mmCIF file of C-alpha atoms and ligand atoms in Angstrom:
data_model
loop_
_atom_site.group_PDB
_atom_site.id
_atom_site.type_symbol
_atom_site.label_atom_id
_atom_site.label_comp_id
_atom_site.label_asym_id
_atom_site.label_seq_id
_atom_site.Cartn_x
_atom_site.Cartn_y
_atom_site.Cartn_z
ATOM 1 C CA MET I 1 96.325 72.989 80.476
ATOM 2 C CA ALA I 2 93.455 71.311 82.344
ATOM 3 C CA GLY I 3 94.218 67.687 83.172
ATOM 4 C CA THR I 4 97.957 68.019 82.472
ATOM 5 C CA LYS I 5 100.073 66.610 85.302
ATOM 6 C CA ALA I 6 103.007 68.720 86.591
ATOM 7 C CA PRO I 7 106.373 67.023 85.897
ATOM 8 C CA GLU I 8 107.805 65.336 88.994
ATOM 9 C CA ASP I 9 110.688 67.819 89.231
ATOM 10 C CA ALA I 10 108.145 70.653 89.505
ATOM 11 C CA TYR I 11 106.673 69.233 92.715
ATOM 12 C CA THR I 12 107.361 71.467 95.693
ATOM 13 C CA ALA I 13 105.738 72.390 98.981
ATOM 14 C CA ALA I 14 107.431 75.820 98.901
ATOM 15 C CA PRO I 15 104.360 77.917 97.953
ATOM 16 C CA PHE I 16 102.393 76.354 100.842
ATOM 17 C CA VAL I 17 104.986 77.105 103.576
ATOM 18 C CA PRO I 18 104.374 80.364 105.507
ATOM 19 C CA LYS I 19 107.258 82.791 104.875
ATOM 20 C CA THR I 20 107.805 83.887 108.478
ATOM 21 C CA PRO I 21 106.072 81.339 110.707
ATOM 22 C CA THR I 22 105.882 82.335 114.360
ATOM 23 C CA GLY I 23 105.944 78.754 115.619
ATOM 24 C CA LEU I 24 105.016 75.168 114.881
ATOM 25 C CA ALA I 25 101.233 75.689 115.087
ATOM 26 C CA PRO I 26 100.968 77.919 111.965
ATOM 27 C CA LEU I 27 103.265 75.544 110.090
ATOM 28 C CA ARG I 28 101.140 72.538 111.054
ATOM 29 C CA GLU I 29 97.966 74.369 110.002
ATOM 30 C CA ALA I 30 99.468 75.361 106.625
ATOM 31 C CA ALA I 31 100.858 71.852 106.023
ATOM 32 C CA ALA I 32 97.344 70.442 106.375
ATOM 33 C CA HIS I 33 96.541 72.162 103.054
ATOM 34 C CA CYS I 34 99.740 71.232 101.205
ATOM 35 C CA ARG I 35 99.211 70.199 97.581
ATOM 36 C CA GLY I 36 102.886 70.413 96.631
ATOM 37 C CA CYS I 37 103.004 66.873 95.224
ATOM 38 C CA PRO I 38 100.351 64.288 94.328
ATOM 39 C CA LEU I 39 100.728 62.214 97.526
ATOM 40 C CA HIS I 40 97.963 64.212 99.207
ATOM 41 C CA HIS I 41 95.370 62.715 96.822
ATOM 42 C CA ALA I 42 95.350 59.214 98.312
ATOM 43 C CA ALA I 43 96.473 60.006 101.863
ATOM 44 C CA THR I 44 93.929 60.689 104.601
ATOM 45 C CA GLN I 45 95.734 63.756 105.918
ATOM 46 C CA THR I 46 99.067 65.508 106.309
ATOM 47 C CA VAL I 47 101.040 64.032 109.192
ATOM 48 C CA PHE I 48 103.118 66.911 110.512
ATOM 49 C CA GLY I 49 105.831 66.640 113.149
ATOM 50 C CA ALA I 50 104.935 66.342 116.828
ATOM 51 C CA GLY I 51 106.647 67.573 119.960
ATOM 52 C CA SER I 52 107.915 70.725 121.546
ATOM 53 C CA ALA I 53 109.562 73.621 119.698
ATOM 54 C CA GLN I 54 112.039 73.584 122.623
ATOM 55 C CA ALA I 55 113.116 69.971 121.990
ATOM 56 C CA ARG I 56 116.904 69.496 121.930
ATOM 57 C CA LEU I 57 116.555 66.369 119.801
ATOM 58 C CA MET I 58 114.799 65.980 116.461
ATOM 59 C CA LEU I 59 114.077 62.504 115.086
ATOM 60 C CA VAL I 60 113.449 62.334 111.331
ATOM 61 C CA GLY I 61 111.806 59.270 109.779
ATOM 62 C CA GLU I 62 110.707 58.457 106.250
ATOM 63 C CA GLN I 63 106.973 59.023 105.891
ATOM 64 C CA PRO I 64 103.845 58.250 107.916
ATOM 65 C CA GLY I 65 102.615 54.671 107.797
ATOM 66 C CA ASP I 66 99.075 53.333 107.782
ATOM 67 C CA GLN I 67 98.381 54.071 111.476
ATOM 68 C CA GLU I 68 99.995 57.497 111.331
ATOM 69 C CA ASP I 69 97.919 58.384 108.253
ATOM 70 C CA ARG I 70 94.716 57.460 110.111
ATOM 71 C CA GLN I 71 95.645 59.142 113.398
ATOM 72 C CA GLY I 72 97.459 62.211 112.012
ATOM 73 C CA GLU I 73 100.495 61.732 114.301
ATOM 74 C CA PRO I 74 103.998 60.505 113.411
ATOM 75 C CA PHE I 75 105.355 57.217 114.775
ATOM 76 C CA VAL I 76 102.223 55.958 116.533
ATOM 77 C CA GLY I 77 102.220 52.551 114.779
ATOM 78 C CA PRO I 78 104.453 49.481 115.265
ATOM 79 C CA ALA I 79 107.677 51.271 114.179
ATOM 80 C CA GLY I 80 106.903 54.091 116.611
ATOM 81 C CA LYS I 81 106.332 51.688 119.496
ATOM 82 C CA LEU I 82 109.677 50.041 118.788
ATOM 83 C CA LEU I 83 111.342 53.458 118.537
ATOM 84 C CA ASP I 84 109.898 54.517 121.910
ATOM 85 C CA ARG I 85 111.218 51.313 123.508
ATOM 86 C CA ALA I 86 114.666 51.816 121.938
ATOM 87 C CA LEU I 87 114.769 55.450 123.140
ATOM 88 C CA ALA I 88 113.857 54.335 126.653
ATOM 89 C CA ASP I 89 116.553 51.605 126.549
ATOM 90 C CA ALA I 90 119.047 54.281 125.448
ATOM 91 C CA GLU I 91 117.894 56.347 128.442
ATOM 92 C CA MET I 92 116.326 59.029 126.278
ATOM 93 C CA ASP I 93 112.835 60.356 126.895
ATOM 94 C CA PRO I 94 110.655 60.300 123.737
ATOM 95 C CA ALA I 95 108.683 63.171 125.298
ATOM 96 C CA ASP I 96 111.815 65.368 125.037
ATOM 97 C CA ALA I 97 112.111 64.841 121.271
ATOM 98 C CA TYR I 98 110.470 66.478 118.280
ATOM 99 C CA VAL I 99 109.509 63.678 115.893
ATOM 100 C CA THR I 100 108.841 64.178 112.204
ATOM 101 C CA ASN I 101 109.234 62.642 108.751
ATOM 102 C CA ALA I 102 111.014 63.616 105.537
ATOM 103 C CA VAL I 103 107.692 63.160 103.682
ATOM 104 C CA LYS I 104 104.448 64.255 105.320
ATOM 105 C CA HIS I 105 101.915 62.117 103.420
ATOM 106 C CA PHE I 106 101.521 58.321 103.438
ATOM 107 C CA LYS I 107 102.421 56.726 100.092
ATOM 108 C CA PHE I 108 101.000 53.270 99.511
ATOM 109 C CA THR I 109 99.774 50.761 96.960
ATOM 110 C CA ARG I 110 96.935 48.258 97.145
ATOM 111 C CA ALA I 111 97.232 44.833 95.557
ATOM 112 C CA GLU I 112 93.463 44.924 94.954
ATOM 113 C CA PRO I 113 90.691 47.423 95.665
ATOM 114 C CA ARG I 114 89.620 47.351 99.346
ATOM 115 C CA LYS I 115 92.728 45.315 100.241
ATOM 116 C CA ARG I 116 95.240 46.405 102.878
ATOM 117 C CA ARG I 117 97.327 49.489 102.076
ATOM 118 C CA ILE I 118 100.978 48.552 101.498
ATOM 119 C CA HIS I 119 103.700 51.127 102.255
ATOM 120 C CA LYS I 120 105.569 52.323 99.187
ATOM 121 C CA ALA I 121 108.842 54.226 99.605
ATOM 122 C CA PRO I 122 108.685 57.854 98.463
ATOM 123 C CA THR I 123 110.902 58.887 95.544
ATOM 124 C CA LEU I 124 113.783 61.328 95.961
ATOM 125 C CA ARG I 125 111.672 63.887 94.100
ATOM 126 C CA GLU I 126 108.782 63.479 96.549
ATOM 127 C CA ALA I 127 111.178 63.908 99.470
ATOM 128 C CA ALA I 128 112.702 66.976 97.776
ATOM 129 C CA ALA I 129 109.206 68.417 97.238
ATOM 130 C CA CYS I 130 108.488 68.030 100.964
ATOM 131 C CA ALA I 131 111.889 69.429 102.071
ATOM 132 C CA PRO I 132 110.590 72.991 102.668
ATOM 133 C CA TRP I 133 108.478 71.623 105.559
ATOM 134 C CA LEU I 134 111.477 69.938 107.165
ATOM 135 C CA ALA I 135 113.558 73.103 106.647
ATOM 136 C CA ALA I 136 110.830 75.146 108.358
ATOM 137 C CA GLU I 137 110.612 72.686 111.286
ATOM 138 C CA LEU I 138 114.409 72.835 111.705
ATOM 139 C CA ALA I 139 114.339 76.645 111.676
ATOM 140 C CA ILE I 140 111.717 76.725 114.458
ATOM 141 C CA VAL I 141 112.950 73.869 116.671
ATOM 142 C CA GLU I 142 116.699 74.511 116.184
ATOM 143 C CA PRO I 143 117.562 71.079 117.591
ATOM 144 C CA GLU I 144 120.990 70.391 119.053
ATOM 145 C CA LEU I 145 120.999 66.991 117.367
ATOM 146 C CA ILE I 146 119.080 65.335 114.533
ATOM 147 C CA VAL I 147 118.710 61.544 114.646
ATOM 148 C CA VAL I 148 118.306 60.427 111.045
ATOM 149 C CA LEU I 149 116.175 57.273 110.849
ATOM 150 C CA GLY I 150 116.989 55.295 107.715
ATOM 151 C CA ALA I 151 117.798 55.916 104.080
ATOM 152 C CA THR I 152 114.978 58.231 102.997
ATOM 153 C CA ALA I 153 115.604 60.688 105.834
ATOM 154 C CA GLY I 154 119.361 60.345 105.223
ATOM 155 C CA LYS I 155 119.082 61.137 101.525
ATOM 156 C CA ALA I 156 116.683 64.004 102.242
ATOM 157 C CA LEU I 157 119.090 65.605 104.718
ATOM 158 C CA LEU I 158 122.533 64.460 103.583
ATOM 159 C CA GLY I 159 122.182 63.899 99.839
ATOM 160 C CA SER I 160 121.384 61.063 97.466
ATOM 161 C CA SER I 161 124.710 59.253 98.024
ATOM 162 C CA PHE I 162 123.837 58.680 101.726
ATOM 163 C CA LYS I 163 124.156 55.028 102.776
ATOM 164 C CA VAL I 164 122.815 54.096 106.180
ATOM 165 C CA THR I 165 125.190 51.112 106.472
ATOM 166 C CA GLU I 166 128.205 53.433 106.085
ATOM 167 C CA ALA I 167 126.995 56.406 108.112
ATOM 168 C CA ARG I 168 125.138 54.835 111.029
ATOM 169 C CA GLY I 169 126.366 55.542 114.521
ATOM 170 C CA THR I 170 128.663 58.366 113.382
ATOM 171 C CA LEU I 171 128.167 61.914 114.593
ATOM 172 C CA LEU I 172 128.202 64.231 111.568
ATOM 173 C CA GLU I 173 128.349 67.997 111.284
ATOM 174 C CA ARG I 174 126.847 69.473 108.119
ATOM 175 C CA GLU I 175 125.181 72.610 106.905
ATOM 176 C CA ILE I 176 121.516 71.733 106.313
ATOM 177 C CA HIS I 177 119.127 74.273 104.841
ATOM 178 C CA GLY I 178 121.608 77.042 105.691
ATOM 179 C CA ARG I 179 122.142 76.040 109.345
ATOM 180 C CA PRO I 180 125.036 74.117 110.901
ATOM 181 C CA GLU I 181 123.567 70.884 112.241
ATOM 182 C CA ARG I 182 124.811 67.847 114.133
ATOM 183 C CA LEU I 183 123.341 64.595 112.849
ATOM 184 C CA LEU I 184 123.452 60.992 113.993
ATOM 185 C CA PRO I 185 122.203 58.535 111.351
ATOM 186 C CA THR I 186 120.852 55.132 112.307
ATOM 187 C CA VAL I 187 118.596 52.447 110.891
ATOM 188 C CA HIS I 188 114.876 52.952 110.501
ATOM 189 C CA PRO I 189 112.894 51.167 113.260
ATOM 190 C CA SER I 190 110.834 49.372 110.562
ATOM 191 C CA SER I 191 114.023 47.685 109.350
ATOM 192 C CA VAL I 192 114.439 46.241 112.865
ATOM 193 C CA LEU I 193 110.905 44.802 112.657
ATOM 194 C CA ARG I 194 111.769 43.191 109.295
ATOM 195 C CA ALA I 195 115.248 41.940 110.239
ATOM 196 C CA ASP I 196 115.993 38.184 110.321
ATOM 197 C CA ASP I 197 117.791 38.702 113.620
ATOM 198 C CA ARG I 198 115.525 41.240 115.285
ATOM 199 C CA GLU I 199 117.347 41.151 118.602
ATOM 200 C CA ALA I 200 120.710 42.026 117.016
ATOM 201 C CA ALA I 201 119.125 44.744 114.856
ATOM 202 C CA TYR I 202 117.400 46.195 117.926
ATOM 203 C CA ARG I 203 120.649 46.196 119.931
ATOM 204 C CA GLY I 204 122.320 48.080 117.048
ATOM 205 C CA LEU I 205 119.589 50.730 117.049
ATOM 206 C CA VAL I 206 119.866 51.174 120.833
ATOM 207 C CA ALA I 207 123.680 51.440 120.583
ATOM 208 C CA ASP I 208 123.325 54.236 118.004
ATOM 209 C CA LEU I 209 120.748 56.008 120.182
ATOM 210 C CA ARG I 210 123.132 55.781 123.154
ATOM 211 C CA THR I 211 125.716 57.604 120.988
ATOM 212 C CA ALA I 212 123.041 60.242 120.326
ATOM 213 C CA ALA I 213 122.319 60.508 124.076
ATOM 214 C CA ARG I 214 126.029 61.059 124.797
ATOM 215 C CA ALA I 215 126.220 63.719 122.073
ATOM 216 C CA LEU I 216 123.394 65.580 123.821
ATOM 217 C CA SER I 217 124.743 65.321 127.343
HETATM 218 N N1 URA M 1 107.684 55.193 109.683
HETATM 219 C C1 URA M 1 108.155 56.455 109.531
HETATM 220 O O1 URA M 1 109.187 56.695 108.913
HETATM 221 N N2 URA M 1 107.466 57.433 110.099
HETATM 222 C C2 URA M 1 106.357 57.259 110.783
HETATM 223 O O2 URA M 1 105.780 58.240 111.259
HETATM 224 C C3 URA M 1 105.886 55.930 110.930
HETATM 225 C C4 URA M 1 106.562 54.916 110.373
#
């Protein structure tokens, strides 16, 4: 019926995902037209993953932020800068990683019209709707290790009972979207920026990334 909204559990990106993509480029092109959930209405654009299909490491965040939404690239804002620094301190090269998000559109609220856009966490349903994109990226990149950044990515990949405080720093082996994967959960870089003790939170992130580096070596 015209004007009737689909129920949240009917949201899915599946019809927009090419059935047999030959690489990341056709996926990225198709994702630009995704209308699988309502987040595309307010966002500027789809922010698809970035990096090489040959990357051994995949980093999965939550969703693009304000800067990422404007620039169309994941992790180019303050959280991304911190992540790059932490990767370098863990002796990992960000250029060797494929970086993406569980949710490909920026979700935000505004306190008042024309005021700053304020990040709003995606719901589990929105992350589930977007999961076919992540599954397709995993099938193309076939990473040797997935670094799971924070709770939204953790719940999207490891289930709704995932708790970053319990799982962080531990190398996990799970079947994800039909493939055996190795995963290393850690905190989201934004949580480091918000932490009361930023130095300690940053050291914890770097320690987890060092574990990831060892798992790859
Ligand atoms: N936070 C995320 O989870 N992803 C981004 O791309 C930027 C900020």
